[in-house]
Amino acid sequence: MTSQGQAALIDAIHDIDDIVAVADATGMVVYANQQAIELLRVVPGTTTLREAVPAPMADRVRDVIRRTIAEQSSIEFTERVGVRNDWFDLRFQARGERVVMIGREANARVIRDQLTEFESRLTRVDDRSVTAEELLARAAAEFRTMAGWDVAESWMLMGGREWKLIASVTSGRPGLDEFQAAMDEQRFELHFGLPGLAARTLHPVYLEELTPEYGFVPGNLATAAGLRAGLAVPLLSNGNAVAILVFLHGESFGNDPSRGLVEAFLPRLAELIGHARELEMADHLFELSLDGLVVAGTDRYFRRVNPAFCEMLGRTDRELLDLPWDHWIHPEDLAATEVQNERLTRGLRTVNSFTNRYRHADGGWRWLEWAVFPDAAHDLIYGTVRDVTERRRTTEIESLHR
């Protein structure tokens, strides 16, 4: 390449969006493009790469320079660097006794990956659904841990009239326990306090000073606890705030990059909480239904039974869950029931409703009428059931008098 071509290439590299810096074996920067100069504050011939990165990275960068030169290799990793503390994919490539560092901004990818991992942690369950309140409290705690903030609170709108503190968690710093205890069971009317402010604006609210007008009383406990700044973010449903996450910290939130992660996840968190509420409502209906309701697997075991079904048979849910459902069926009804079960395991609905007899705890038999629906994707069967024993007896008696 001619000297003119080299000059043109250097000019092009100088103006690209990636960070480009070249360091010698001691780590001294001998070349930096415009992005490196602006974002890393490097001065060629004066600044080392160790000085250009956050202090926790300094030793790692020193070791990377030594290793890549010794092995004439390259090393890649992703870290936060620069005056804006952005995420960058960094690549260190040895070229003789020098190392070229190239950094490409990776905020979007890292945030996307973090949100995916965050959602996974947030919705972790054993064998039950997570309630809306649990999700909200867990989100507040996870965000606080991730960002290193002092206090995280979750507030839920109750009855459409007031905000109730559902849960709070702190970093454990001295003084925060007293503040947390004072705020316990705190409530605000709809448009009052920091939750009310966020609900009115329908946007994240940042406060550089925590004052009594936002509910930080009595005795100015926020100041006593060393808390200075506040952040309240509303979760919206159909254009209205239904929950608020409040974070408090001893330092200004300023340009804290964790703010962006919190705000980016809000729409998804609102969806998760809405879904959790729908499941809670379904759970209530399941428990309160006067008809028997069951969820069964294709392995012939009930997964869940409601109180009405248990009452029909005079048995506990544990009894019904511990044995396969065909254990309870009258021997004369097993073949007909199996025909229906084969349809269900193929993902087909039962033919209208069908009846069979189940053994009651008193030793007798109860005629049950079923309407059953398959969920082949999850190997589950959903059924509604009514006790029609008395109806059948009445019909039989009437037929005898005709």
PDB file of N, CA and C in Angstrom, residues 182-225:
ATOM      1  N   ALA A 182     -40.310   2.315  59.008  1.00  0.00           N
ATOM      2  CA  ALA A 182     -41.212   3.466  59.058  1.00  0.00           C
ATOM      3  C   ALA A 182     -42.157   3.483  57.855  1.00  0.00           C
ATOM      4  N   MET A 183     -41.673   2.980  56.709  1.00  0.00           N
ATOM      5  CA  MET A 183     -42.493   2.977  55.495  1.00  0.00           C
ATOM      6  C   MET A 183     -43.391   1.751  55.404  1.00  0.00           C
ATOM      7  N   ASP A 184     -43.211   0.783  56.308  1.00  0.00           N
ATOM      8  CA  ASP A 184     -43.980  -0.452  56.252  1.00  0.00           C
ATOM      9  C   ASP A 184     -45.480  -0.156  56.348  1.00  0.00           C
ATOM     10  N   GLU A 185     -46.240  -0.849  55.481  1.00  0.00           N
ATOM     11  CA  GLU A 185     -47.692  -0.679  55.423  1.00  0.00           C
ATOM     12  C   GLU A 185     -48.104   0.743  55.052  1.00  0.00           C
ATOM     13  N   GLN A 186     -47.202   1.492  54.438  1.00  0.00           N
ATOM     14  CA  GLN A 186     -47.513   2.857  54.008  1.00  0.00           C
ATOM     15  C   GLN A 186     -48.541   2.831  52.883  1.00  0.00           C
ATOM     16  N   ARG A 187     -49.417   3.814  52.894  1.00  0.00           N
ATOM     17  CA  ARG A 187     -50.417   3.964  51.834  1.00  0.00           C
ATOM     18  C   ARG A 187     -50.487   5.434  51.422  1.00  0.00           C
ATOM     19  N   PHE A 188     -50.802   5.659  50.143  1.00  0.00           N
ATOM     20  CA  PHE A 188     -51.023   7.011  49.645  1.00  0.00           C
ATOM     21  C   PHE A 188     -52.331   7.039  48.883  1.00  0.00           C
ATOM     22  N   GLU A 189     -53.050   8.126  48.990  1.00  0.00           N
ATOM     23  CA  GLU A 189     -54.223   8.307  48.141  1.00  0.00           C
ATOM     24  C   GLU A 189     -53.764   8.375  46.684  1.00  0.00           C
ATOM     25  N   LEU A 190     -54.711   8.210  45.795  1.00  0.00           N
ATOM     26  CA  LEU A 190     -54.412   7.975  44.385  1.00  0.00           C
ATOM     27  C   LEU A 190     -53.392   8.929  43.783  1.00  0.00           C
ATOM     28  N   HIS A 191     -53.489  10.232  44.072  1.00  0.00           N
ATOM     29  CA  HIS A 191     -52.631  11.216  43.417  1.00  0.00           C
ATOM     30  C   HIS A 191     -51.594  11.823  44.362  1.00  0.00           C
ATOM     31  N   PHE A 192     -51.281  11.130  45.451  1.00  0.00           N
ATOM     32  CA  PHE A 192     -50.355  11.680  46.424  1.00  0.00           C
ATOM     33  C   PHE A 192     -49.100  10.809  46.556  1.00  0.00           C
ATOM     34  N   GLY A 193     -48.074  11.435  47.149  1.00  0.00           N
ATOM     35  CA  GLY A 193     -46.823  10.719  47.333  1.00  0.00           C
ATOM     36  C   GLY A 193     -46.089  10.515  46.017  1.00  0.00           C
ATOM     37  N   LEU A 194     -44.926   9.905  46.095  1.00  0.00           N
ATOM     38  CA  LEU A 194     -44.152   9.631  44.877  1.00  0.00           C
ATOM     39  C   LEU A 194     -44.876   8.670  43.948  1.00  0.00           C
ATOM     40  N   PRO A 195     -45.549   7.627  44.462  1.00  0.00           N
ATOM     41  CA  PRO A 195     -46.337   6.778  43.550  1.00  0.00           C
ATOM     42  C   PRO A 195     -47.419   7.558  42.820  1.00  0.00           C
ATOM     43  N   GLY A 196     -48.110   8.461  43.559  1.00  0.00           N
ATOM     44  CA  GLY A 196     -49.159   9.251  42.915  1.00  0.00           C
ATOM     45  C   GLY A 196     -48.621  10.168  41.837  1.00  0.00           C
ATOM     46  N   LEU A 197     -47.413  10.712  42.059  1.00  0.00           N
ATOM     47  CA  LEU A 197     -46.794  11.590  41.065  1.00  0.00           C
ATOM     48  C   LEU A 197     -46.500  10.823  39.775  1.00  0.00           C
ATOM     49  N   ALA A 198     -45.938   9.627  39.917  1.00  0.00           N
ATOM     50  CA  ALA A 198     -45.650   8.815  38.728  1.00  0.00           C
ATOM     51  C   ALA A 198     -46.936   8.398  38.027  1.00  0.00           C
ATOM     52  N   ALA A 199     -47.988   8.135  38.813  1.00  0.00           N
ATOM     53  CA  ALA A 199     -49.264   7.741  38.228  1.00  0.00           C
ATOM     54  C   ALA A 199     -49.896   8.889  37.451  1.00  0.00           C
ATOM     55  N   ARG A 200     -49.727  10.098  37.931  1.00  0.00           N
ATOM     56  CA  ARG A 200     -50.297  11.260  37.239  1.00  0.00           C
ATOM     57  C   ARG A 200     -49.584  11.538  35.924  1.00  0.00           C
ATOM     58  N   THR A 201     -48.255  11.441  35.952  1.00  0.00           N
ATOM     59  CA  THR A 201     -47.497  11.791  34.752  1.00  0.00           C
ATOM     60  C   THR A 201     -47.476  10.658  33.733  1.00  0.00           C
ATOM     61  N   LEU A 202     -47.657   9.406  34.213  1.00  0.00           N
ATOM     62  CA  LEU A 202     -47.599   8.214  33.356  1.00  0.00           C
ATOM     63  C   LEU A 202     -46.229   8.036  32.721  1.00  0.00           C
ATOM     64  N   HIS A 203     -45.221   8.641  33.360  1.00  0.00           N
ATOM     65  CA  HIS A 203     -43.840   8.532  32.894  1.00  0.00           C
ATOM     66  C   HIS A 203     -42.922   8.377  34.105  1.00  0.00           C
ATOM     67  N   PRO A 204     -41.712   7.844  33.895  1.00  0.00           N
ATOM     68  CA  PRO A 204     -40.761   7.766  35.010  1.00  0.00           C
ATOM     69  C   PRO A 204     -40.498   9.149  35.585  1.00  0.00           C
ATOM     70  N   VAL A 205     -40.408   9.229  36.904  1.00  0.00           N
ATOM     71  CA  VAL A 205     -40.172  10.481  37.615  1.00  0.00           C
ATOM     72  C   VAL A 205     -38.869  10.362  38.388  1.00  0.00           C
ATOM     73  N   TYR A 206     -37.977  11.360  38.207  1.00  0.00           N
ATOM     74  CA  TYR A 206     -36.697  11.384  38.906  1.00  0.00           C
ATOM     75  C   TYR A 206     -36.685  12.578  39.853  1.00  0.00           C
ATOM     76  N   LEU A 207     -36.344  12.318  41.103  1.00  0.00           N
ATOM     77  CA  LEU A 207     -36.251  13.383  42.091  1.00  0.00           C
ATOM     78  C   LEU A 207     -34.811  13.484  42.590  1.00  0.00           C
ATOM     79  N   GLU A 208     -34.278  14.680  42.568  1.00  0.00           N
ATOM     80  CA  GLU A 208     -32.927  14.894  43.067  1.00  0.00           C
ATOM     81  C   GLU A 208     -32.920  15.147  44.563  1.00  0.00           C
ATOM     82  N   GLU A 209     -34.129  15.344  45.146  1.00  0.00           N
ATOM     83  CA  GLU A 209     -34.216  15.573  46.580  1.00  0.00           C
ATOM     84  C   GLU A 209     -35.513  14.960  47.092  1.00  0.00           C
ATOM     85  N   LEU A 210     -35.419  14.185  48.166  1.00  0.00           N
ATOM     86  CA  LEU A 210     -36.585  13.537  48.752  1.00  0.00           C
ATOM     87  C   LEU A 210     -37.152  14.450  49.840  1.00  0.00           C
ATOM     88  N   THR A 211     -38.340  14.984  49.595  1.00  0.00           N
ATOM     89  CA  THR A 211     -38.933  15.960  50.505  1.00  0.00           C
ATOM     90  C   THR A 211     -40.243  15.410  51.076  1.00  0.00           C
ATOM     91  N   PRO A 212     -40.714  16.001  52.187  1.00  0.00           N
ATOM     92  CA  PRO A 212     -41.942  15.507  52.832  1.00  0.00           C
ATOM     93  C   PRO A 212     -43.150  15.467  51.911  1.00  0.00           C
ATOM     94  N   GLU A 213     -43.204  16.333  50.919  1.00  0.00           N
ATOM     95  CA  GLU A 213     -44.384  16.341  50.051  1.00  0.00           C
ATOM     96  C   GLU A 213     -44.546  15.037  49.279  1.00  0.00           C
ATOM     97  N   TYR A 214     -43.481  14.265  49.187  1.00  0.00           N
ATOM     98  CA  TYR A 214     -43.568  12.977  48.516  1.00  0.00           C
ATOM     99  C   TYR A 214     -43.660  11.816  49.506  1.00  0.00           C
ATOM    100  N   GLY A 215     -43.974  12.130  50.740  1.00  0.00           N
ATOM    101  CA  GLY A 215     -44.271  11.105  51.714  1.00  0.00           C
ATOM    102  C   GLY A 215     -43.098  10.626  52.532  1.00  0.00           C
ATOM    103  N   PHE A 216     -41.961  11.314  52.437  1.00  0.00           N
ATOM    104  CA  PHE A 216     -40.780  10.856  53.174  1.00  0.00           C
ATOM    105  C   PHE A 216     -40.731  11.492  54.564  1.00  0.00           C
ATOM    106  N   VAL A 217     -41.670  11.086  55.369  1.00  0.00           N
ATOM    107  CA  VAL A 217     -41.816  11.516  56.749  1.00  0.00           C
ATOM    108  C   VAL A 217     -42.187  10.266  57.543  1.00  0.00           C
ATOM    109  N   PRO A 218     -42.118  10.228  58.857  1.00  0.00           N
ATOM    110  CA  PRO A 218     -41.859  11.387  59.702  1.00  0.00           C
ATOM    111  C   PRO A 218     -40.377  11.539  59.999  1.00  0.00           C
ATOM    112  N   GLY A 219     -40.059  12.684  60.610  1.00  0.00           N
ATOM    113  CA  GLY A 219     -38.702  12.895  61.097  1.00  0.00           C
ATOM    114  C   GLY A 219     -37.647  12.918  60.015  1.00  0.00           C
ATOM    115  N   ASN A 220     -38.059  13.179  58.764  1.00  0.00           N
ATOM    116  CA  ASN A 220     -37.090  13.245  57.676  1.00  0.00           C
ATOM    117  C   ASN A 220     -36.189  12.011  57.673  1.00  0.00           C
ATOM    118  N   LEU A 221     -36.829  10.848  57.754  1.00  0.00           N
ATOM    119  CA  LEU A 221     -36.082   9.596  57.846  1.00  0.00           C
ATOM    120  C   LEU A 221     -35.244   9.327  56.601  1.00  0.00           C
ATOM    121  N   ALA A 222     -35.693   9.834  55.465  1.00  0.00           N
ATOM    122  CA  ALA A 222     -34.923   9.610  54.237  1.00  0.00           C
ATOM    123  C   ALA A 222     -33.538  10.230  54.365  1.00  0.00           C
ATOM    124  N   THR A 223     -33.500  11.461  54.846  1.00  0.00           N
ATOM    125  CA  THR A 223     -32.209  12.126  55.032  1.00  0.00           C
ATOM    126  C   THR A 223     -31.380  11.410  56.084  1.00  0.00           C
ATOM    127  N   ALA A 224     -32.042  11.007  57.179  1.00  0.00           N
ATOM    128  CA  ALA A 224     -31.325  10.306  58.238  1.00  0.00           C
ATOM    129  C   ALA A 224     -30.743   8.992  57.747  1.00  0.00           C
ATOM    130  N   ALA A 225     -31.418   8.374  56.785  1.00  0.00           N
ATOM    131  CA  ALA A 225     -30.944   7.108  56.241  1.00  0.00           C
ATOM    132  C   ALA A 225     -29.919   7.307  55.127  1.00  0.00           C
TER     133      ALA A 225
END
